[in-house]
Every structure is written in C-alpha cells, then in structure tokens.
PDB file of C-alpha atoms (C1' of nucleotides) in Angstrom:
ATOM      1  CA  UNK A   1      -6.564  11.257   6.708  1.00 91.00           C
ATOM      2  CA  UNK A   2      -8.577   8.142   6.481  1.00 91.00           C
ATOM      3  CA  UNK A   3      -8.912   6.016   3.464  1.00 91.00           C
ATOM      4  CA  UNK A   4     -11.871   7.833   2.003  1.00 92.00           C
ATOM      5  CA  UNK A   5     -10.267  11.186   2.524  1.00 94.00           C
ATOM      6  CA  UNK A   6      -7.140  10.133   0.728  1.00 95.00           C
ATOM      7  CA  UNK A   7      -9.209   8.908  -2.155  1.00 95.00           C
ATOM      8  CA  UNK A   8     -11.200  12.079  -2.238  1.00 94.00           C
ATOM      9  CA  UNK A   9      -8.107  14.234  -2.155  1.00 95.00           C
ATOM     10  CA  UNK A  10      -6.579  12.402  -5.059  1.00 95.00           C
ATOM     11  CA  UNK A  11      -9.716  12.364  -7.104  1.00 95.00           C
ATOM     12  CA  UNK A  12     -10.296  16.054  -6.583  1.00 94.00           C
ATOM     13  CA  UNK A  13      -6.747  16.874  -7.416  1.00 95.00           C
ATOM     14  CA  UNK A  14      -6.922  14.838 -10.596  1.00 95.00           C
ATOM     15  CA  UNK A  15     -10.101  16.552 -11.657  1.00 94.00           C
ATOM     16  CA  UNK A  16      -8.710  19.939 -10.830  1.00 93.00           C
ATOM     17  CA  UNK A  17      -5.850  19.207 -13.180  1.00 94.00           C
ATOM     18  CA  UNK A  18      -8.326  18.030 -15.804  1.00 94.00           C
ATOM     19  CA  UNK A  19      -6.702  14.671 -16.167  1.00 95.00           C
ATOM     20  CA  UNK A  20      -8.810  11.606 -16.858  1.00 95.00           C
ATOM     21  CA  UNK A  21      -8.255   8.312 -15.108  1.00 96.00           C
ATOM     22  CA  UNK A  22      -6.853   7.107 -18.358  1.00 96.00           C
ATOM     23  CA  UNK A  23      -4.451   9.985 -18.598  1.00 96.00           C
ATOM     24  CA  UNK A  24      -3.359   9.474 -15.054  1.00 96.00           C
ATOM     25  CA  UNK A  25      -2.807   5.803 -15.733  1.00 96.00           C
ATOM     26  CA  UNK A  26      -0.605   6.460 -18.713  1.00 95.00           C
ATOM     27  CA  UNK A  27       1.364   9.238 -17.131  1.00 95.00           C
ATOM     28  CA  UNK A  28       1.900   7.617 -13.786  1.00 96.00           C
ATOM     29  CA  UNK A  29       2.601   4.143 -15.020  1.00 96.00           C
ATOM     30  CA  UNK A  30      -0.127   2.660 -12.890  1.00 97.00           C
ATOM     31  CA  UNK A  31      -2.649   0.413 -14.564  1.00 96.00           C
ATOM     32  CA  UNK A  32      -5.972   1.971 -15.459  1.00 97.00           C
ATOM     33  CA  UNK A  33      -7.827  -0.801 -13.700  1.00 96.00           C
ATOM     34  CA  UNK A  34      -5.912  -0.127 -10.539  1.00 97.00           C
ATOM     35  CA  UNK A  35      -6.766   3.548 -10.617  1.00 97.00           C
ATOM     36  CA  UNK A  36     -10.405   2.861 -11.275  1.00 96.00           C
ATOM     37  CA  UNK A  37     -10.560   0.497  -8.360  1.00 96.00           C
ATOM     38  CA  UNK A  38      -8.807   2.863  -6.082  1.00 96.00           C
ATOM     39  CA  UNK A  39     -10.935   5.875  -6.918  1.00 96.00           C
ATOM     40  CA  UNK A  40     -14.120   3.924  -6.617  1.00 95.00           C
ATOM     41  CA  UNK A  41     -13.095   2.964  -3.115  1.00 93.00           C
ATOM     42  CA  UNK A  42     -12.542  -0.697  -3.809  1.00 92.00           C
ATOM     43  CA  UNK A  43      -8.827  -0.835  -3.569  1.00 87.00           C
ATOM     44  CA  UNK A  44      -6.092  -1.174  -1.040  1.00 94.00           C
ATOM     45  CA  UNK A  45      -3.171   0.116  -3.043  1.00 96.00           C
ATOM     46  CA  UNK A  46       0.409  -0.496  -2.157  1.00 96.00           C
ATOM     47  CA  UNK A  47       2.524   2.393  -1.041  1.00 96.00           C
ATOM     48  CA  UNK A  48       4.338   2.317  -4.335  1.00 96.00           C
ATOM     49  CA  UNK A  49       1.173   2.650  -6.332  1.00 96.00           C
ATOM     50  CA  UNK A  50      -0.024   5.446  -4.146  1.00 96.00           C
ATOM     51  CA  UNK A  51       3.214   7.284  -4.517  1.00 96.00           C
ATOM     52  CA  UNK A  52       3.243   7.021  -8.268  1.00 96.00           C
ATOM     53  CA  UNK A  53      -0.208   8.511  -8.423  1.00 96.00           C
ATOM     54  CA  UNK A  54       0.414  11.221  -5.871  1.00 96.00           C
ATOM     55  CA  UNK A  55       3.667  12.140  -7.516  1.00 95.00           C
ATOM     56  CA  UNK A  56       2.125  12.709 -10.851  1.00 95.00           C
ATOM     57  CA  UNK A  57      -0.530  14.887  -9.340  1.00 96.00           C
ATOM     58  CA  UNK A  58       1.981  16.996  -7.497  1.00 95.00           C
ATOM     59  CA  UNK A  59       0.952  15.594  -4.178  1.00 96.00           C
ATOM     60  CA  UNK A  60       3.171  14.299  -1.460  1.00 95.00           C
ATOM     61  CA  UNK A  61       2.475  11.588   1.046  1.00 95.00           C
ATOM     62  CA  UNK A  62       3.552  12.565   4.518  1.00 95.00           C
ATOM     63  CA  UNK A  63       3.346  11.296   8.049  1.00 95.00           C
ATOM     64  CA  UNK A  64       2.500  13.763  10.732  1.00 93.00           C
ATOM     65  CA  UNK A  65       1.906  13.554  14.400  1.00 93.00           C
ATOM     66  CA  UNK A  66      -1.708  13.061  15.209  1.00 89.00           C
ATOM     67  CA  UNK A  67      -3.345  15.579  17.448  1.00 81.00           C
ATOM     68  CA  UNK A  68      -4.602  13.416  20.208  1.00 68.00           C
ATOM     69  CA  UNK A  69      -7.212  15.473  21.926  1.00 65.00           C
ATOM     70  CA  UNK A  70      -5.266  18.649  22.375  1.00 54.00           C
ATOM     71  CA  UNK A  71      -6.575  19.703  25.732  1.00 57.00           C
ATOM     72  CA  UNK A  72      -8.819  22.528  24.855  1.00 52.00           C
TER      73      UNK A  72
ATOM     74  CA  UNK B   1       8.242  12.036   1.832  1.00 91.00           C
ATOM     75  CA  UNK B   2       9.840   9.285  -0.110  1.00 91.00           C
ATOM     76  CA  UNK B   3       9.789   5.699   0.813  1.00 91.00           C
ATOM     77  CA  UNK B   4      12.902   5.800   2.932  1.00 92.00           C
ATOM     78  CA  UNK B   5      11.737   8.854   4.773  1.00 94.00           C
ATOM     79  CA  UNK B   6       8.448   7.258   5.632  1.00 95.00           C
ATOM     80  CA  UNK B   7      10.230   4.217   6.937  1.00 95.00           C
ATOM     81  CA  UNK B   8      12.590   6.345   8.937  1.00 94.00           C
ATOM     82  CA  UNK B   9       9.778   8.382  10.416  1.00 95.00           C
ATOM     83  CA  UNK B  10       7.926   5.297  11.525  1.00 96.00           C
ATOM     84  CA  UNK B  11      10.956   3.580  12.905  1.00 95.00           C
ATOM     85  CA  UNK B  12      12.002   6.629  14.851  1.00 94.00           C
ATOM     86  CA  UNK B  13       8.559   7.140  16.211  1.00 95.00           C
ATOM     87  CA  UNK B  14       8.364   3.539  17.297  1.00 95.00           C
ATOM     88  CA  UNK B  15      11.673   3.754  19.061  1.00 95.00           C
ATOM     89  CA  UNK B  16      10.746   7.013  20.688  1.00 94.00           C
ATOM     90  CA  UNK B  17       7.730   5.289  22.140  1.00 94.00           C
ATOM     91  CA  UNK B  18       9.924   2.412  23.257  1.00 94.00           C
ATOM     92  CA  UNK B  19       7.887  -0.156  21.455  1.00 96.00           C
ATOM     93  CA  UNK B  20       9.568  -3.156  19.913  1.00 96.00           C
ATOM     94  CA  UNK B  21       8.701  -4.448  16.473  1.00 97.00           C
ATOM     95  CA  UNK B  22       7.046  -7.294  18.248  1.00 96.00           C
ATOM     96  CA  UNK B  23       4.994  -5.001  20.429  1.00 96.00           C
ATOM     97  CA  UNK B  24       3.991  -2.954  17.440  1.00 97.00           C
ATOM     98  CA  UNK B  25       2.966  -6.098  15.620  1.00 96.00           C
ATOM     99  CA  UNK B  26       0.751  -7.268  18.427  1.00 95.00           C
ATOM    100  CA  UNK B  27      -0.797  -3.926  19.124  1.00 95.00           C
ATOM    101  CA  UNK B  28      -1.411  -2.921  15.548  1.00 96.00           C
ATOM    102  CA  UNK B  29      -2.580  -6.260  14.290  1.00 96.00           C
ATOM    103  CA  UNK B  30       0.038  -6.330  11.563  1.00 97.00           C
ATOM    104  CA  UNK B  31       2.215  -9.392  11.289  1.00 96.00           C
ATOM    105  CA  UNK B  32       5.670  -9.182  12.757  1.00 97.00           C
ATOM    106  CA  UNK B  33       7.180 -10.374   9.525  1.00 96.00           C
ATOM    107  CA  UNK B  34       5.505  -7.563   7.652  1.00 97.00           C
ATOM    108  CA  UNK B  35       6.806  -4.967  10.050  1.00 97.00           C
ATOM    109  CA  UNK B  36      10.308  -6.346   9.919  1.00 96.00           C
ATOM    110  CA  UNK B  37      10.269  -6.267   6.160  1.00 96.00           C
ATOM    111  CA  UNK B  38       8.920  -2.798   6.034  1.00 96.00           C
ATOM    112  CA  UNK B  39      11.364  -1.315   8.503  1.00 96.00           C
ATOM    113  CA  UNK B  40      14.281  -2.963   6.850  1.00 95.00           C
ATOM    114  CA  UNK B  41      13.303  -1.334   3.594  1.00 94.00           C
ATOM    115  CA  UNK B  42      12.235  -4.473   1.813  1.00 93.00           C
ATOM    116  CA  UNK B  43       8.553  -3.977   1.809  1.00 89.00           C
ATOM    117  CA  UNK B  44       5.892  -2.292  -0.195  1.00 95.00           C
ATOM    118  CA  UNK B  45       3.068  -2.269   2.301  1.00 96.00           C
ATOM    119  CA  UNK B  46      -0.513  -1.739   1.390  1.00 96.00           C
ATOM    120  CA  UNK B  47      -2.205   1.416   2.485  1.00 96.00           C
ATOM    121  CA  UNK B  48      -4.148  -0.525   5.051  1.00 96.00           C
ATOM    122  CA  UNK B  49      -1.046  -1.958   6.628  1.00 96.00           C
ATOM    123  CA  UNK B  50       0.598   1.418   6.690  1.00 96.00           C
ATOM    124  CA  UNK B  51      -2.399   2.978   8.328  1.00 96.00           C
ATOM    125  CA  UNK B  52      -2.611   0.358  11.014  1.00 96.00           C
ATOM    126  CA  UNK B  53       1.001   0.964  11.910  1.00 97.00           C
ATOM    127  CA  UNK B  54       0.812   4.727  11.741  1.00 96.00           C
ATOM    128  CA  UNK B  55      -2.369   4.760  13.753  1.00 95.00           C
ATOM    129  CA  UNK B  56      -0.900   2.849  16.593  1.00 95.00           C
ATOM    130  CA  UNK B  57       2.076   5.147  16.697  1.00 96.00           C
ATOM    131  CA  UNK B  58      -0.083   8.226  16.778  1.00 95.00           C
ATOM    132  CA  UNK B  59       0.897   9.186  13.282  1.00 96.00           C
ATOM    133  CA  UNK B  60      -1.363  10.241  10.488  1.00 95.00           C
ATOM    134  CA  UNK B  61      -0.895   9.717   6.791  1.00 95.00           C
ATOM    135  CA  UNK B  62      -1.688  12.819   4.818  1.00 95.00           C
ATOM    136  CA  UNK B  63      -1.487  14.107   1.294  1.00 95.00           C
ATOM    137  CA  UNK B  64      -0.213  17.572   0.807  1.00 93.00           C
ATOM    138  CA  UNK B  65       0.519  19.715  -2.160  1.00 93.00           C
ATOM    139  CA  UNK B  66       4.097  19.422  -3.242  1.00 90.00           C
ATOM    140  CA  UNK B  67       6.078  22.597  -3.331  1.00 81.00           C
ATOM    141  CA  UNK B  68       7.233  22.658  -6.871  1.00 68.00           C
ATOM    142  CA  UNK B  69      10.018  25.181  -6.899  1.00 65.00           C
ATOM    143  CA  UNK B  70       8.256  27.980  -5.107  1.00 54.00           C
ATOM    144  CA  UNK B  71       9.665  30.971  -6.967  1.00 57.00           C
ATOM    145  CA  UNK B  72      11.745  32.443  -4.242  1.00 52.00           C
TER     146      UNK B  72
ATOM    147  C1'  DT C   1      32.277 -10.415  27.479  1.00 95.58           C
ATOM    148  C1'  DA C   2      28.501 -13.383  28.154  1.00 95.58           C
ATOM    149  C1'  DA C   3      23.550 -13.692  28.097  1.00 95.58           C
ATOM    150  C1'  DA C   4      19.267 -11.939  26.583  1.00 95.58           C
ATOM    151  C1'  DA C   5      16.495  -9.145  23.687  1.00 95.58           C
ATOM    152  C1'  DA C   6      15.549  -7.174  19.386  1.00 95.58           C
ATOM    153  C1'  DA C   7      16.068  -6.979  14.595  1.00 95.58           C
ATOM    154  C1'  DG C   8      16.903  -9.175  10.067  1.00 95.58           C
ATOM    155  C1'  DA C   9      16.465 -13.023   6.737  1.00 95.58           C
ATOM    156  C1'  DG C  10      15.077 -17.601   4.335  1.00 95.58           C
ATOM    157  C1'  DC C  11      11.323 -20.723   3.166  1.00 95.58           C
ATOM    158  C1'  DC C  12       6.701 -21.309   2.231  1.00 95.58           C
ATOM    159  C1'  DA C  13       1.576 -21.152   1.881  1.00 95.58           C
ATOM    160  C1'  DT C  14      -2.281 -18.162   1.276  1.00 95.58           C
ATOM    161  C1'  DA C  15      -4.620 -14.032   0.248  1.00 95.58           C
ATOM    162  C1'  DA C  16      -4.836 -10.131  -2.262  1.00 95.58           C
ATOM    163  C1'  DA C  17      -2.977  -6.337  -5.395  1.00 95.58           C
ATOM    164  C1'  DA C  18      -1.951  -5.172 -10.182  1.00 95.58           C
ATOM    165  C1'  DT C  19      -3.354  -5.335 -14.681  1.00 95.58           C
ATOM    166  C1'  DG C  20      -5.523  -6.312 -19.304  1.00 95.58           C
ATOM    167  C1'  DC C  21      -9.827  -6.896 -21.841  1.00 95.58           C
ATOM    168  C1'  DA C  22     -14.462  -6.453 -22.687  1.00 95.58           C
ATOM    169  C1'  DC C  23     -18.826  -4.730 -21.277  1.00 95.58           C
ATOM    170  C1'  DT C  24     -22.130  -1.634 -18.583  1.00 95.58           C
ATOM    171  C1'  DT C  25     -23.387   2.623 -16.456  1.00 95.58           C
ATOM    172  C1'  DT C  26     -23.160   7.463 -15.897  1.00 95.58           C
ATOM    173  C1'  DG C  27     -22.848  12.099 -17.291  1.00 95.58           C
ATOM    174  C1'  DA C  28     -22.151  15.904 -20.126  1.00 95.58           C
ATOM    175  C1'  DA C  29     -22.610  18.165 -24.702  1.00 95.58           C
ATOM    176  C1'  DG C  30     -25.321  18.611 -28.897  1.00 95.58           C
TER     177       DG C  30
ATOM    178  C1'  DC D   1     -33.239  12.038 -26.950  1.00 95.58           C
ATOM    179  C1'  DT D   2     -28.739  10.732 -28.979  1.00 95.58           C
ATOM    180  C1'  DT D   3     -23.944  10.445 -28.814  1.00 95.58           C
ATOM    181  C1'  DC D   4     -19.588  10.125 -26.990  1.00 95.58           C
ATOM    182  C1'  DA D   5     -16.285  10.208 -23.365  1.00 95.58           C
ATOM    183  C1'  DA D   6     -15.261   9.058 -18.819  1.00 95.58           C
ATOM    184  C1'  DA D   7     -15.983   6.159 -15.055  1.00 95.58           C
ATOM    185  C1'  DG D   8     -17.235   1.707 -12.978  1.00 95.58           C
ATOM    186  C1'  DT D   9     -17.539  -3.593 -13.038  1.00 95.58           C
ATOM    187  C1'  DG D  10     -16.775  -8.787 -13.995  1.00 95.58           C
ATOM    188  C1'  DC D  11     -13.435 -12.146 -14.993  1.00 95.58           C
ATOM    189  C1'  DA D  12      -8.924 -14.336 -15.389  1.00 95.58           C
ATOM    190  C1'  DT D  13      -3.982 -14.291 -14.768  1.00 95.58           C
ATOM    191  C1'  DT D  14       0.360 -12.911 -12.819  1.00 95.58           C
ATOM    192  C1'  DT D  15       2.762 -10.855  -9.356  1.00 95.58           C
ATOM    193  C1'  DT D  16       3.463  -9.762  -4.736  1.00 95.58           C
ATOM    194  C1'  DA D  17       2.202  -8.614   0.130  1.00 95.58           C
ATOM    195  C1'  DT D  18       1.076 -10.944   4.373  1.00 95.58           C
ATOM    196  C1'  DG D  19       2.375 -13.628   8.023  1.00 95.58           C
ATOM    197  C1'  DG D  20       3.973 -17.954  10.596  1.00 95.58           C
ATOM    198  C1'  DC D  21       8.345 -20.591  11.757  1.00 95.58           C
ATOM    199  C1'  DT D  22      12.896 -20.978  12.376  1.00 95.58           C
ATOM    200  C1'  DC D  23      17.524 -19.436  12.331  1.00 95.58           C
ATOM    201  C1'  DT D  24      21.243 -15.813  12.121  1.00 95.58           C
ATOM    202  C1'  DT D  25      23.011 -11.348  13.166  1.00 95.58           C
ATOM    203  C1'  DT D  26      23.123  -7.218  15.768  1.00 95.58           C
ATOM    204  C1'  DT D  27      22.357  -4.574  19.813  1.00 95.58           C
ATOM    205  C1'  DT D  28      21.585  -3.943  24.550  1.00 95.58           C
ATOM    206  C1'  DT D  29      22.478  -4.761  29.146  1.00 95.58           C
ATOM    207  C1'  DA D  30      23.962  -6.926  33.199  1.00 95.58           C
TER     208       DA D  30
END
DNA sequence: TAAAAAAGAGCCATAAAATGCACTTTGAAG
DNA sequence: CTTCAAAGTGCATTTTATGGCTCTTTTTTA
C-alpha cells in the first residue's frame, strides 16, 4: 500500500466507525493537528503515530512480501 | 505487528537477501545511521523511511483489520 | 585466534514531525 | 439560506528523526 492508500484506508475506517478526527485524536493520544495533516495527505507520520492511530481503529500494520510480477 | 515484529521482519528479510545494512542504506537512499538505529530498536522511523526500506526489500506495508477475539 | 567485515553507539548539526491555537473552508441538517 | 459541526490551514514552538563521522563491540571467516 502506498502512502495515499494507507491514508485512505485509515480515513475510511475512521468514518465507518463514526469517529471524528477530534475523537480519534483524544482516544488515540495523537494530536488533532497531526491527524488532520495526515488525513489531508500532508504528513509523514512516524511509525509510532501511525500505530497509535491504527490501533485505535482496530487496524494492524503489517509487512508482507510483495508480489513481484507473479509470472502469469 | 508491533514495533519489534516489524523490525524483526525487516532485519530477517534483509539478511535473507544477504544485504548488509550498508548496502541497504545505499540502495534505499536511507542513511546508514537511520537503518542502524531502526534495526537496533532505537528508532521511530517516519512512514517514508519505512517505505523506502520495505520497498527495497520487496516488502509491502499494509493495514489490515485486526482480529479482535474472533468468537471461536 | 587473528584479521576483516558488519553492526552498534556517541556526538552533533539540520530538517522535519508533533502539537497547540486561532481562523477559514466545507458540508450536512434545518 | 442559515447554522453548526467537522475538516483543513497558517504560524510558532518543542521535540525528535535523519544522517555524517568516528569509535567500539560483535560476528564472520580465513
């Protein structure tokens, strides 16, 4: 997932849970400003920040092997 | 995946590919110091840094739904 | 076990992330 | 159209990640 996809996934998940940016900020312990920046695509959050947010939304950050051109 | 698991996954992948921290640094464009810190558990890399590293190792960062106590 | 390579750590300067506050824009409900 | 809540933006400050150098420790290998 590229940057934009990660953002989109988080934003959608937040909205699905009917949580506002403000709510997310309070509950996750991440500053509101930071969340705003991130969701509006202007941020480059640290892993810690990302994890706090994902955690609260019931999402998990994982690393998986990329499919490099699976031959056919 | 928690912090330590992410680190472990990256480190293992790097070693599997027989790339040194130095090689990874050069190839990924991330500073050697940053990689050393990260792999030794002392870092809190930005998403961008993490992606550069993962990319080069053929790994992809993804967000997936956490399994919150799947009832049996 | 000695030499060489790789990994870890300290110091430091610079760039950038995190965050609060106040203000603007957008969007949805009436 | 008006209102109100949520989202986005500018600015300033503090904290911290990045990354170069150098040195130490650990690991590999000959």
